[in-house]
């Protein structure tokens, strides 16, 4: 069935470091792909999305490219800030229902 | 302000008690969802509803019940049959019946349930 696998955390980086959080998926067809972010004490919010292969989603300095060949949607940011500390979730829709599957989440902590 | 309101934010329950978590949205969204979040397991779907008076089980519905009598409200009851109810519960809604088109779910701030 459809599934999402993302790298386990926690990930701890220094401010201004380069960030990559890996996400791979298994799905029927070519679904849209999403990254959500959960800041401490809050619900999730959509960070970025890509609706077809080779699309690049971007927001707040984060980017992710939909790679059909490697079934991946890795999240990247060139220079992280302390305010980026949060939990990041990769997600995709079920192929046959109005539901979204979430990965297990990756906790990111940025040191000043 | 438009959004989703969950209450209570924190809730303590004794074993054997039922408890109801409230979720209200004023976004005029058709679809609403309940997720459970446990450390290291991400979000798991409990129930979802695409229209008033209709709802479907998600992946972990056992021990939970819901109702959808009004478009803006989707309360979740955690029953005594739920074996391990201590968790963070998130309610969400979407603009269309098929949230998969846009992927954009709007989430509340969550309710943390602790069973004593």
Coordinates of C-alpha atoms in Angstrom, one line a residue:
Chain A
X1 CA 0.0 0.0 0.0
X2 CA 0.9 3.7 0.0
X3 CA 3.5 4.7 2.5
X4 CA 5.9 7.4 3.4
X5 CA 9.3 6.9 5.1
X6 CA 11.4 9.8 6.4
X7 CA 14.7 9.9 8.2
X8 CA 14.5 9.5 11.9
X9 CA 15.5 12.3 14.2
X10 CA 16.3 14.1 16.2
X11 CA 18.5 16.2 14.0
X12 CA 20.6 18.8 15.7
X13 CA 22.5 21.5 13.7
X14 CA 24.2 24.8 14.3
X15 CA 22.7 28.0 13.0
X16 CA 23.5 28.7 9.3
X17 CA 24.2 25.0 8.6
X18 CA 22.8 23.2 5.6
X19 CA 19.7 21.0 6.2
X20 CA 18.5 17.9 4.4
X21 CA 15.6 15.8 5.7
X22 CA 15.1 12.7 3.6
X23 CA 11.7 11.5 2.5
X24 CA 10.8 8.5 0.2
X25 CA 7.4 7.2 -0.7
X26 CA 5.6 4.3 -2.2
X27 CA 2.4 5.0 -4.0
X28 CA 0.2 4.1 -7.0
X29 CA 0.7 6.6 -9.7
X30 CA 2.2 10.0 -9.2
X31 CA 0.5 11.7 -6.2
X32 CA 1.1 15.2 -4.9
X33 CA 3.7 15.4 -2.1
X34 CA 3.8 17.7 0.9
X35 CA 5.9 18.8 3.8
X36 CA 4.2 20.0 7.0
X37 CA 5.8 21.7 9.9
X38 CA 4.8 21.6 13.6
X39 CA 6.3 24.3 15.8
X40 CA 6.4 23.7 19.6
X41 CA 3.0 23.6 21.2
X42 CA 1.1 24.1 17.9
X43 CA -0.7 22.1 15.3
X44 CA 0.7 21.2 11.9
X45 CA 0.8 23.7 9.0
X46 CA 1.6 23.1 5.3
X47 CA 5.1 24.2 4.5
X48 CA 5.3 23.4 0.8
X49 CA 4.0 21.0 -1.8
X50 CA 4.7 19.7 -5.3
X51 CA 1.9 18.3 -7.5
X52 CA 3.9 16.5 -10.3
X53 CA 7.2 15.0 -11.1
X54 CA 10.2 17.4 -11.2
X55 CA 8.2 20.1 -9.5
X56 CA 10.0 22.1 -6.8
X57 CA 8.0 23.3 -3.9
X58 CA 9.5 26.2 -1.9
X59 CA 8.6 28.4 1.1
X60 CA 10.4 30.2 3.9
X61 CA 13.8 29.3 2.4
X62 CA 12.9 25.6 2.3
X63 CA 12.8 23.6 -0.9
X64 CA 11.9 20.1 -2.0
X65 CA 11.9 18.5 -5.5
X66 CA 9.6 15.8 -6.5
X67 CA 11.9 13.0 -7.9
X68 CA 9.9 10.3 -9.7
X69 CA 13.0 8.2 -10.5
X70 CA 14.1 7.9 -6.9
X71 CA 10.5 8.3 -5.4
X72 CA 11.9 11.0 -3.1
X73 CA 10.9 14.4 -1.9
X74 CA 13.8 15.5 0.3
X75 CA 13.5 18.8 2.3
X76 CA 16.4 21.2 2.1
X77 CA 17.4 24.6 3.4
X78 CA 20.7 26.3 2.8
X79 CA 21.1 28.1 6.1
X80 CA 18.9 27.2 9.0
X81 CA 17.9 29.5 11.8
X82 CA 17.0 28.8 15.5
X83 CA 13.4 29.6 14.6
X84 CA 13.4 26.6 12.2
X85 CA 13.4 24.3 15.2
X86 CA 10.3 22.1 14.8
X87 CA 9.1 18.7 13.8
X88 CA 8.8 18.2 10.0
X89 CA 6.4 15.7 8.4
X90 CA 6.5 14.4 4.9
X91 CA 3.0 13.5 3.6
X92 CA 1.1 12.2 0.5
X93 CA -2.5 11.4 -0.2
X94 CA -3.9 7.9 -0.3
X95 CA -4.5 6.9 -3.9
X96 CA -8.0 5.8 -3.3
X97 CA -9.5 7.9 -0.5
X98 CA -9.6 11.4 0.8
X99 CA -6.9 10.9 3.3
X100 CA -3.4 12.0 3.7
X101 CA -0.6 9.7 5.0
X102 CA 2.0 11.3 7.2
X103 CA 5.5 10.2 7.8
X104 CA 6.7 9.6 11.4
X105 CA 8.2 13.1 11.7
X106 CA 11.7 14.4 12.1
X107 CA 12.5 16.7 15.0
X108 CA 14.9 19.4 14.1
X109 CA 16.8 21.4 16.7
X110 CA 19.0 24.4 15.8
X111 CA 21.8 25.6 18.2
X112 CA 22.5 29.3 18.2
Chain B
X1 CA -10.3 35.0 13.1
X2 CA -11.0 31.9 11.1
X3 CA -9.6 28.7 12.3
X4 CA -10.0 25.5 14.2
X5 CA -10.5 25.4 17.9
X6 CA -9.8 22.4 20.0
X7 CA -10.7 22.1 23.7
X8 CA -9.6 21.3 26.2
X9 CA -5.9 21.8 25.6
X10 CA -5.0 19.4 28.4
X11 CA -7.1 16.7 29.9
X12 CA -6.6 14.1 32.6
X13 CA -8.8 11.1 32.8
X14 CA -9.0 8.1 35.1
X15 CA -9.0 4.7 33.7
X16 CA -12.4 3.5 32.7
X17 CA -13.8 6.9 32.0
X18 CA -15.0 8.2 28.6
X19 CA -13.9 11.6 27.6
X20 CA -14.9 13.9 24.7
X21 CA -12.6 16.2 22.9
X22 CA -14.1 19.2 21.1
X23 CA -13.2 20.4 17.6
X24 CA -14.9 23.4 16.1
X25 CA -14.1 25.2 12.8
X26 CA -15.4 28.4 11.3
X27 CA -13.7 27.9 7.9
X28 CA -16.8 26.5 6.2
X29 CA -14.8 23.4 5.4
X30 CA -16.6 20.2 4.3
X31 CA -14.1 17.7 5.6
X32 CA -12.8 17.2 9.1
X33 CA -10.3 14.7 10.5
X34 CA -9.0 13.4 13.8
X35 CA -5.4 12.3 14.2
X36 CA -3.5 10.8 17.0
X37 CA 0.2 11.7 17.5
X38 CA 2.6 9.6 19.5
X39 CA 6.3 10.1 19.9
X40 CA 8.2 8.5 17.0
X41 CA 5.0 7.4 15.2
X42 CA 3.9 10.5 13.5
X43 CA 0.2 11.0 12.9
X44 CA -2.3 8.3 12.6
X45 CA -5.8 8.8 11.3
X46 CA -8.6 7.9 13.7
X47 CA -11.8 9.1 11.9
X48 CA -12.7 11.5 9.1
X49 CA -15.8 13.0 7.8
X50 CA -16.4 14.4 4.4
X51 CA -19.9 15.7 4.9
X52 CA -22.4 16.3 7.7
X53 CA -24.0 13.1 9.1
X54 CA -21.4 10.9 7.6
X55 CA -18.0 9.7 8.7
X56 CA -15.5 6.9 8.1
X57 CA -13.1 4.9 10.2
X58 CA -9.4 5.7 9.8
X59 CA -6.5 3.4 10.6
X60 CA -6.9 3.3 14.4
X61 CA -10.6 3.8 15.1
X62 CA -11.0 1.1 17.7
X63 CA -11.9 2.6 21.1
X64 CA -13.0 5.9 19.6
X65 CA -16.3 7.4 18.4
X66 CA -17.3 10.5 16.6
X67 CA -20.3 12.4 15.4
X68 CA -20.9 15.1 12.7
X69 CA -24.2 16.7 13.3
X70 CA -23.1 20.1 12.3
X71 CA -20.7 21.2 9.6
X72 CA -18.5 23.1 12.0
X73 CA -18.3 20.5 14.7
X74 CA -16.6 17.1 14.9
X75 CA -16.2 15.9 18.5
X76 CA -14.2 12.8 19.3
X77 CA -15.0 10.5 22.2
X78 CA -12.2 8.4 23.7
X79 CA -14.0 5.5 25.3
X80 CA -12.8 3.2 28.0
X81 CA -12.3 0.5 25.4
X82 CA -9.3 2.4 24.1
X83 CA -6.3 0.5 25.5
X84 CA -3.7 3.2 25.5
X85 CA -5.4 6.6 25.2
X86 CA -2.6 8.8 26.5
X87 CA -1.6 10.8 23.4
X88 CA -1.8 14.2 21.6
X89 CA -4.9 14.5 19.5
X90 CA -5.1 16.8 16.5
X91 CA -8.2 17.8 14.7
X92 CA -8.0 19.1 11.1
X93 CA -10.2 20.3 8.3
X94 CA -10.0 20.8 4.6
X95 CA -11.6 22.9 1.9
X96 CA -12.9 20.1 -0.2
X97 CA -14.2 16.7 0.2
X98 CA -11.1 15.4 -1.4
X99 CA -8.2 17.0 0.5
X100 CA -5.8 15.1 -1.7
X101 CA -6.1 17.6 -4.5
X102 CA -4.5 20.4 -2.5
X103 CA -3.0 18.6 0.4
X104 CA -3.8 21.5 2.6
X105 CA -5.2 20.4 6.0
X106 CA -5.8 23.1 8.6
X107 CA -5.0 21.9 12.0
X108 CA -6.0 22.9 15.5
X109 CA -3.5 23.3 18.3
X110 CA -4.2 19.9 19.7
X111 CA -5.5 18.3 22.9
X112 CA -3.2 16.4 25.2
X113 CA -4.9 13.5 27.0
X114 CA -3.3 11.8 29.9
X115 CA -4.8 8.8 31.6
X116 CA -3.9 8.5 35.3

